[in-house]
Short mmCIF file of C-alpha atoms and ligand atoms in Angstrom, two decimals:
data_model
loop_
_atom_site.label_atom_id
_atom_site.label_comp_id
_atom_site.label_asym_id
_atom_site.label_seq_id
_atom_site.Cartn_x
_atom_site.Cartn_y
_atom_site.Cartn_z
CA MET B 1 159.58 4.79 -17.28
CA THR B 2 157.57 1.91 -15.90
CA THR B 3 157.50 -1.41 -17.70
CA LEU B 4 154.44 -3.17 -19.10
CA GLY B 5 154.76 -6.86 -20.00
CA LEU B 6 152.86 -8.78 -22.67
CA PHE B 7 152.97 -12.40 -23.75
CA ASP B 8 151.55 -14.84 -26.24
CA SER B 9 152.34 -18.28 -27.62
CA GLY B 10 154.23 -16.62 -30.47
CA LEU B 11 153.61 -13.69 -32.78
CA GLY B 12 149.89 -13.22 -32.16
CA GLY B 13 150.24 -10.91 -29.18
CA LEU B 14 152.09 -8.47 -31.43
CA SER B 15 148.69 -7.45 -32.79
CA VAL B 16 147.91 -6.36 -29.22
CA LEU B 17 151.34 -4.85 -28.62
CA ARG B 18 150.80 -2.60 -31.65
CA ALA B 19 147.62 -1.21 -30.08
CA VAL B 20 149.18 -0.90 -26.59
CA ARG B 21 152.14 0.98 -28.10
CA ALA B 22 149.72 3.48 -29.66
CA ALA B 23 147.73 3.85 -26.43
CA LEU B 24 150.75 4.12 -24.09
CA PRO B 25 153.65 5.45 -26.18
CA ALA B 26 155.82 6.28 -23.17
CA ALA B 27 155.63 2.88 -21.45
CA ASP B 28 158.60 0.54 -21.68
CA LEU B 29 157.30 -2.69 -23.20
CA VAL B 30 158.66 -6.20 -22.75
CA TYR B 31 157.07 -8.88 -24.93
CA LEU B 32 157.58 -12.61 -24.68
CA GLY B 33 156.53 -14.94 -27.50
CA ASP B 34 156.59 -18.55 -26.31
CA SER B 35 157.54 -19.82 -29.75
CA ALA B 36 158.91 -23.04 -28.18
CA HIS B 37 155.34 -24.05 -27.36
CA VAL B 38 153.27 -22.54 -30.17
CA PRO B 39 150.43 -23.36 -30.75
CA TYR B 40 148.71 -23.14 -27.35
CA GLY B 41 145.22 -23.59 -28.76
CA PRO B 42 145.13 -27.41 -29.00
CA ARG B 43 146.84 -27.95 -25.60
CA PRO B 44 145.06 -28.80 -22.34
CA LEU B 45 144.14 -25.68 -20.35
CA ALA B 46 146.17 -26.90 -17.35
CA GLU B 47 149.35 -27.01 -19.43
CA VAL B 48 148.73 -23.54 -20.90
CA CYS B 49 148.09 -22.29 -17.36
CA ARG B 50 151.51 -23.62 -16.24
CA PHE B 51 153.20 -21.82 -19.15
CA ALA B 52 151.33 -18.59 -18.39
CA ARG B 53 152.34 -18.58 -14.71
CA ALA B 54 156.00 -19.13 -15.54
CA ILE B 55 155.97 -16.43 -18.20
CA ALA B 56 154.21 -13.94 -15.90
CA ARG B 57 156.96 -14.64 -13.37
CA PHE B 58 159.58 -13.97 -16.04
CA LEU B 59 157.94 -10.66 -17.03
CA GLN B 60 157.71 -9.68 -13.38
CA ASP B 61 161.46 -10.40 -13.08
CA GLN B 62 162.00 -8.04 -16.05
CA GLY B 63 160.29 -5.28 -14.05
CA ALA B 64 156.74 -5.48 -15.45
CA ARG B 65 154.26 -3.61 -13.23
CA LEU B 66 151.23 -4.57 -15.35
CA ILE B 67 150.84 -7.60 -17.60
CA VAL B 68 148.67 -7.92 -20.69
CA VAL B 69 147.87 -11.56 -21.42
CA ALA B 70 147.91 -10.96 -25.18
CA CYS B 71 146.61 -14.42 -25.95
CA ASN B 72 143.03 -15.67 -25.82
CA ALA B 73 144.10 -19.25 -25.10
CA ALA B 74 146.24 -18.17 -22.13
CA SER B 75 143.50 -15.82 -20.91
CA ALA B 76 140.97 -18.66 -21.02
CA ALA B 77 143.37 -21.01 -19.25
CA ALA B 78 145.03 -18.76 -16.72
CA LEU B 79 143.63 -15.27 -16.25
CA SER B 80 141.73 -15.97 -13.04
CA ALA B 81 144.59 -18.12 -11.64
CA LEU B 82 147.09 -15.33 -12.36
CA ARG B 83 144.89 -12.75 -10.65
CA GLN B 84 144.53 -14.94 -7.57
CA ALA B 85 148.13 -16.21 -7.30
CA PRO B 86 149.86 -14.97 -4.13
CA GLU B 87 153.14 -14.47 -6.01
CA PHE B 88 151.43 -11.87 -8.22
CA ALA B 89 149.60 -9.98 -5.47
CA GLY B 90 149.42 -6.30 -6.46
CA LEU B 91 150.32 -7.01 -10.09
CA PRO B 92 147.38 -6.11 -12.37
CA PHE B 93 146.57 -8.37 -15.35
CA VAL B 94 144.61 -7.39 -18.45
CA GLY B 95 143.36 -10.32 -20.51
CA MET B 96 141.71 -11.04 -23.84
CA GLU B 97 138.08 -12.01 -23.99
CA PRO B 98 136.26 -12.77 -27.24
CA ALA B 99 134.62 -9.53 -28.43
CA VAL B 100 131.13 -11.03 -28.47
CA LYS B 101 129.69 -7.95 -26.74
CA PRO B 102 130.37 -5.37 -29.52
CA ALA B 103 129.32 -7.94 -32.11
CA ALA B 104 126.03 -8.71 -30.35
CA GLU B 105 125.32 -5.02 -29.75
CA THR B 106 125.67 -4.03 -33.39
CA THR B 107 124.42 -7.06 -35.34
CA ARG B 108 121.39 -6.42 -37.50
CA SER B 109 121.06 -9.96 -38.82
CA GLY B 110 121.18 -11.40 -35.30
CA VAL B 111 123.88 -13.88 -36.32
CA VAL B 112 127.56 -13.44 -35.44
CA GLY B 113 130.58 -15.68 -35.96
CA VAL B 114 133.55 -16.28 -33.69
CA LEU B 115 136.88 -17.65 -34.93
CA ALA B 116 139.13 -18.98 -32.17
CA THR B 117 141.26 -21.89 -30.98
CA PRO B 118 139.89 -24.86 -29.00
CA ALA B 119 141.44 -23.52 -25.76
CA ALA B 120 139.71 -20.15 -26.16
CA PHE B 121 136.31 -21.85 -26.54
CA GLN B 122 136.88 -23.95 -23.41
CA GLY B 123 136.65 -22.66 -19.90
CA GLU B 124 134.43 -20.07 -18.36
CA LEU B 125 135.49 -16.92 -20.19
CA TYR B 126 133.85 -17.68 -23.55
CA ALA B 127 130.74 -19.22 -21.98
CA SER B 128 130.37 -16.20 -19.73
CA VAL B 129 130.60 -13.56 -22.49
CA VAL B 130 128.05 -15.45 -24.60
CA GLU B 131 125.77 -15.83 -21.59
CA ARG B 132 126.11 -12.17 -20.53
CA PHE B 133 126.11 -10.37 -23.85
CA ALA B 134 124.57 -12.51 -26.57
CA GLN B 135 121.04 -13.17 -25.36
CA GLY B 136 118.79 -13.43 -28.39
CA VAL B 137 121.72 -13.54 -30.82
CA ILE B 138 122.88 -16.65 -32.66
CA VAL B 139 126.62 -17.10 -32.05
CA LEU B 140 128.46 -19.47 -34.40
CA PRO B 141 131.78 -20.70 -32.93
CA GLN B 142 134.42 -21.98 -35.35
CA VAL B 143 137.87 -23.41 -34.62
CA CYS B 144 140.59 -22.85 -37.21
CA PRO B 145 143.09 -25.73 -37.03
CA GLY B 146 146.43 -24.83 -38.62
CA LEU B 147 145.75 -21.09 -39.00
CA VAL B 148 148.12 -20.05 -36.20
CA GLN B 149 150.88 -22.11 -37.84
CA GLN B 150 150.22 -20.44 -41.23
CA ILE B 151 150.56 -17.02 -39.62
CA GLU B 152 153.70 -18.06 -37.71
CA ALA B 153 155.12 -19.13 -41.09
CA GLY B 154 154.37 -15.68 -42.54
CA ALA B 155 151.66 -17.04 -44.88
CA VAL B 156 149.23 -14.22 -44.13
CA ASP B 157 148.10 -13.70 -47.71
CA THR B 158 148.60 -16.91 -49.65
CA PRO B 159 146.16 -19.02 -51.69
CA ALA B 160 146.45 -21.85 -49.09
CA THR B 161 145.52 -19.54 -46.19
CA GLU B 162 142.66 -18.08 -48.23
CA ARG B 163 141.34 -21.61 -48.94
CA MET B 164 141.45 -22.45 -45.23
CA LEU B 165 139.64 -19.26 -44.27
CA ARG B 166 136.98 -19.73 -46.96
CA GLY B 167 136.32 -23.23 -45.65
CA TRP B 168 135.46 -21.84 -42.21
CA VAL B 169 133.91 -18.49 -43.07
CA GLU B 170 131.77 -19.20 -46.15
CA PRO B 171 129.38 -21.52 -44.22
CA MET B 172 129.00 -18.72 -41.64
CA LEU B 173 128.25 -16.20 -44.39
CA ALA B 174 125.63 -18.59 -45.73
CA GLN B 175 124.03 -18.54 -42.27
CA GLY B 176 123.83 -14.74 -42.35
CA ILE B 177 126.61 -13.44 -40.08
CA ASP B 178 127.19 -9.68 -40.23
CA ALA B 179 129.95 -9.64 -37.58
CA LEU B 180 132.99 -11.86 -37.22
CA VAL B 181 134.83 -11.85 -33.89
CA LEU B 182 138.53 -12.70 -33.87
CA GLY B 183 139.06 -14.76 -30.72
CA CYS B 184 142.76 -15.38 -31.22
CA THR B 185 145.38 -12.66 -31.29
CA HIS B 186 147.10 -14.21 -34.31
CA TYR B 187 144.06 -13.75 -36.53
CA PRO B 188 144.17 -9.92 -36.98
CA PHE B 189 147.13 -10.51 -39.29
CA VAL B 190 144.72 -12.06 -41.82
CA ILE B 191 142.13 -9.24 -41.60
CA PRO B 192 142.85 -8.07 -45.19
CA LEU B 193 142.09 -11.61 -46.43
CA LEU B 194 139.01 -11.88 -44.21
CA ASN B 195 137.68 -8.55 -45.47
CA ARG B 196 138.12 -9.77 -49.02
CA ILE B 197 136.24 -12.99 -48.26
CA CYS B 198 133.47 -11.41 -46.18
CA GLY B 199 132.91 -8.22 -48.16
CA PRO B 200 131.71 -4.88 -46.77
CA GLY B 201 128.55 -6.27 -45.13
CA VAL B 202 130.46 -8.04 -42.36
CA ARG B 203 132.27 -6.26 -39.54
CA VAL B 204 135.48 -8.09 -38.61
CA ILE B 205 136.22 -7.33 -34.96
CA ASP B 206 139.76 -7.19 -33.60
CA PRO B 207 139.59 -6.70 -29.82
CA ALA B 208 143.13 -5.26 -29.56
CA PRO B 209 142.19 -1.54 -29.46
CA ALA B 210 139.65 -2.12 -26.66
CA VAL B 211 142.19 -4.18 -24.69
CA ALA B 212 144.80 -1.46 -25.17
CA ARG B 213 142.35 1.17 -23.89
CA GLN B 214 141.68 -1.00 -20.83
CA ALA B 215 145.44 -1.40 -20.25
CA ALA B 216 145.88 2.40 -20.52
CA ARG B 217 143.07 2.99 -18.00
CA MET B 218 144.64 0.59 -15.51
CA TRP B 219 148.08 2.04 -16.15
CA ALA B 220 146.83 5.51 -15.26
CA ALA B 221 144.73 4.25 -12.31
CA HIS B 222 147.86 2.67 -10.78
CA GLY B 223 149.80 5.89 -11.24
CA PHE B 224 152.30 4.38 -13.72
CA GLY B 225 151.90 7.24 -16.19
CA THR B 226 149.28 8.66 -18.51
CA PRO B 227 148.50 8.03 -22.17
CA THR B 228 149.60 11.60 -22.93
CA ASP B 229 153.21 10.98 -21.79
CA ALA B 230 154.84 11.23 -25.18
CA ALA B 231 158.45 10.08 -24.91
CA PRO B 232 158.91 6.83 -26.82
CA GLY B 233 159.35 3.98 -24.34
CA ARG B 234 161.80 1.16 -24.87
CA LEU B 235 160.64 -2.02 -26.54
CA THR B 236 162.29 -5.40 -26.00
CA TYR B 237 161.20 -8.72 -27.48
CA TYR B 238 161.95 -12.13 -26.01
CA THR B 239 161.28 -15.40 -27.75
CA THR B 240 161.66 -18.93 -26.43
CA GLY B 241 162.29 -20.03 -30.02
CA SER B 242 164.68 -18.83 -32.72
CA VAL B 243 165.77 -15.20 -32.29
CA ALA B 244 166.52 -14.86 -36.00
CA ALA B 245 163.12 -16.24 -37.05
CA PHE B 246 161.32 -13.96 -34.60
CA ALA B 247 163.16 -10.86 -35.87
CA GLN B 248 162.40 -11.87 -39.45
CA ASN B 249 158.70 -12.28 -38.67
CA VAL B 250 158.52 -8.90 -36.92
CA ALA B 251 159.90 -7.32 -40.09
CA ARG B 252 157.67 -9.39 -42.37
CA LEU B 253 154.54 -8.38 -40.48
CA GLY B 254 155.56 -4.72 -40.71
CA LEU B 255 155.83 -4.36 -36.93
CA GLU B 256 158.10 -2.15 -34.89
CA ARG B 257 161.65 -3.44 -34.91
CA ALA B 258 163.55 -3.79 -31.65
CA GLU B 259 166.14 -5.99 -30.04
CA VAL B 260 165.09 -9.66 -29.85
CA ARG B 261 166.49 -11.63 -26.93
CA SER B 262 166.35 -15.27 -26.08
CA GLY B 263 164.23 -16.66 -23.23
CA VAL B 264 164.99 -20.22 -22.19
CA TRP B 265 162.77 -22.81 -20.52
CA ARG B 266 164.55 -24.69 -17.73
CA ALA B 267 162.78 -26.88 -15.19
CA GLY B 268 159.42 -25.22 -15.80
CA ARG B 269 160.75 -21.66 -15.58
CA VAL B 270 161.77 -19.09 -18.18
CA THR B 271 165.04 -17.24 -17.79
CA ALA B 272 166.85 -14.74 -19.99
CA ALA B 273 169.64 -16.51 -21.85
N1 DGL H 28 147.47 -16.07 -30.19
C1 DGL H 28 146.96 -16.99 -29.25
C2 DGL H 28 145.52 -16.79 -28.89
O1 DGL H 28 145.09 -15.69 -28.86
C3 DGL H 28 147.48 -18.36 -29.29
C4 DGL H 28 146.99 -19.26 -30.33
C5 DGL H 28 147.75 -20.55 -30.30
O2 DGL H 28 148.92 -20.55 -29.96
O3 DGL H 28 147.11 -21.56 -30.62
O4 DGL H 28 144.79 -17.67 -28.59
#
């Protein structure tokens, strides 16, 4: 079967992988978590772009015929560069964009919140979705310093994480949001906590299912297979950090278990150890 590659700064993209696995069960998946460099969010876009290009190259070397940039920060920093790079000619990329559109379309209060990292709010992608889809809607952007690290540490439902989330979300609730967009692929792992904080009147939007549907459409359009192919494809994880810690986190987050291999950064490139 044909291989689909995904990457993120760490574990976050696994929230997307889960949806892609459901949408394309027969595809072989290769996932790279760049745990050596997590978090991406506070880094300059140019640096994140360098990481993304090297990782896309690595996934291409592993046989990926389509790549899902399962990271909002990397999508903001690198999606257009990846699509234009001569070395990736003919390789389709699917990226994350903040799900402002479904939020703006369904809000009744006219106020929506977006949680994301600084990198995701920079660049053209965020500005363009707000400009295109949120006319007449108040969009409240909120960065969440330290939240990615909490999730990487497995603290998805602890009093400390709840305190952090309340500090960001309660002021938005006071301003009347009825939709909360998750603009970082790590954040879906705290949806149970967010639902508890926000209550039933706020729709918390994880863009992963829509991204997975888009990946499945492109997969079929390129003739790589169809969503109805049922045989379970292979799944392989790579991490540029600790293999043992990655495997432990996959289990802790209740995600599909598979072999975890080591990817190593050398002179600006990633290679399989
Ligand atoms: N999960 C990533 C994102 O969607 C990366 C966050 C980070 O590493 O700061 O933005």
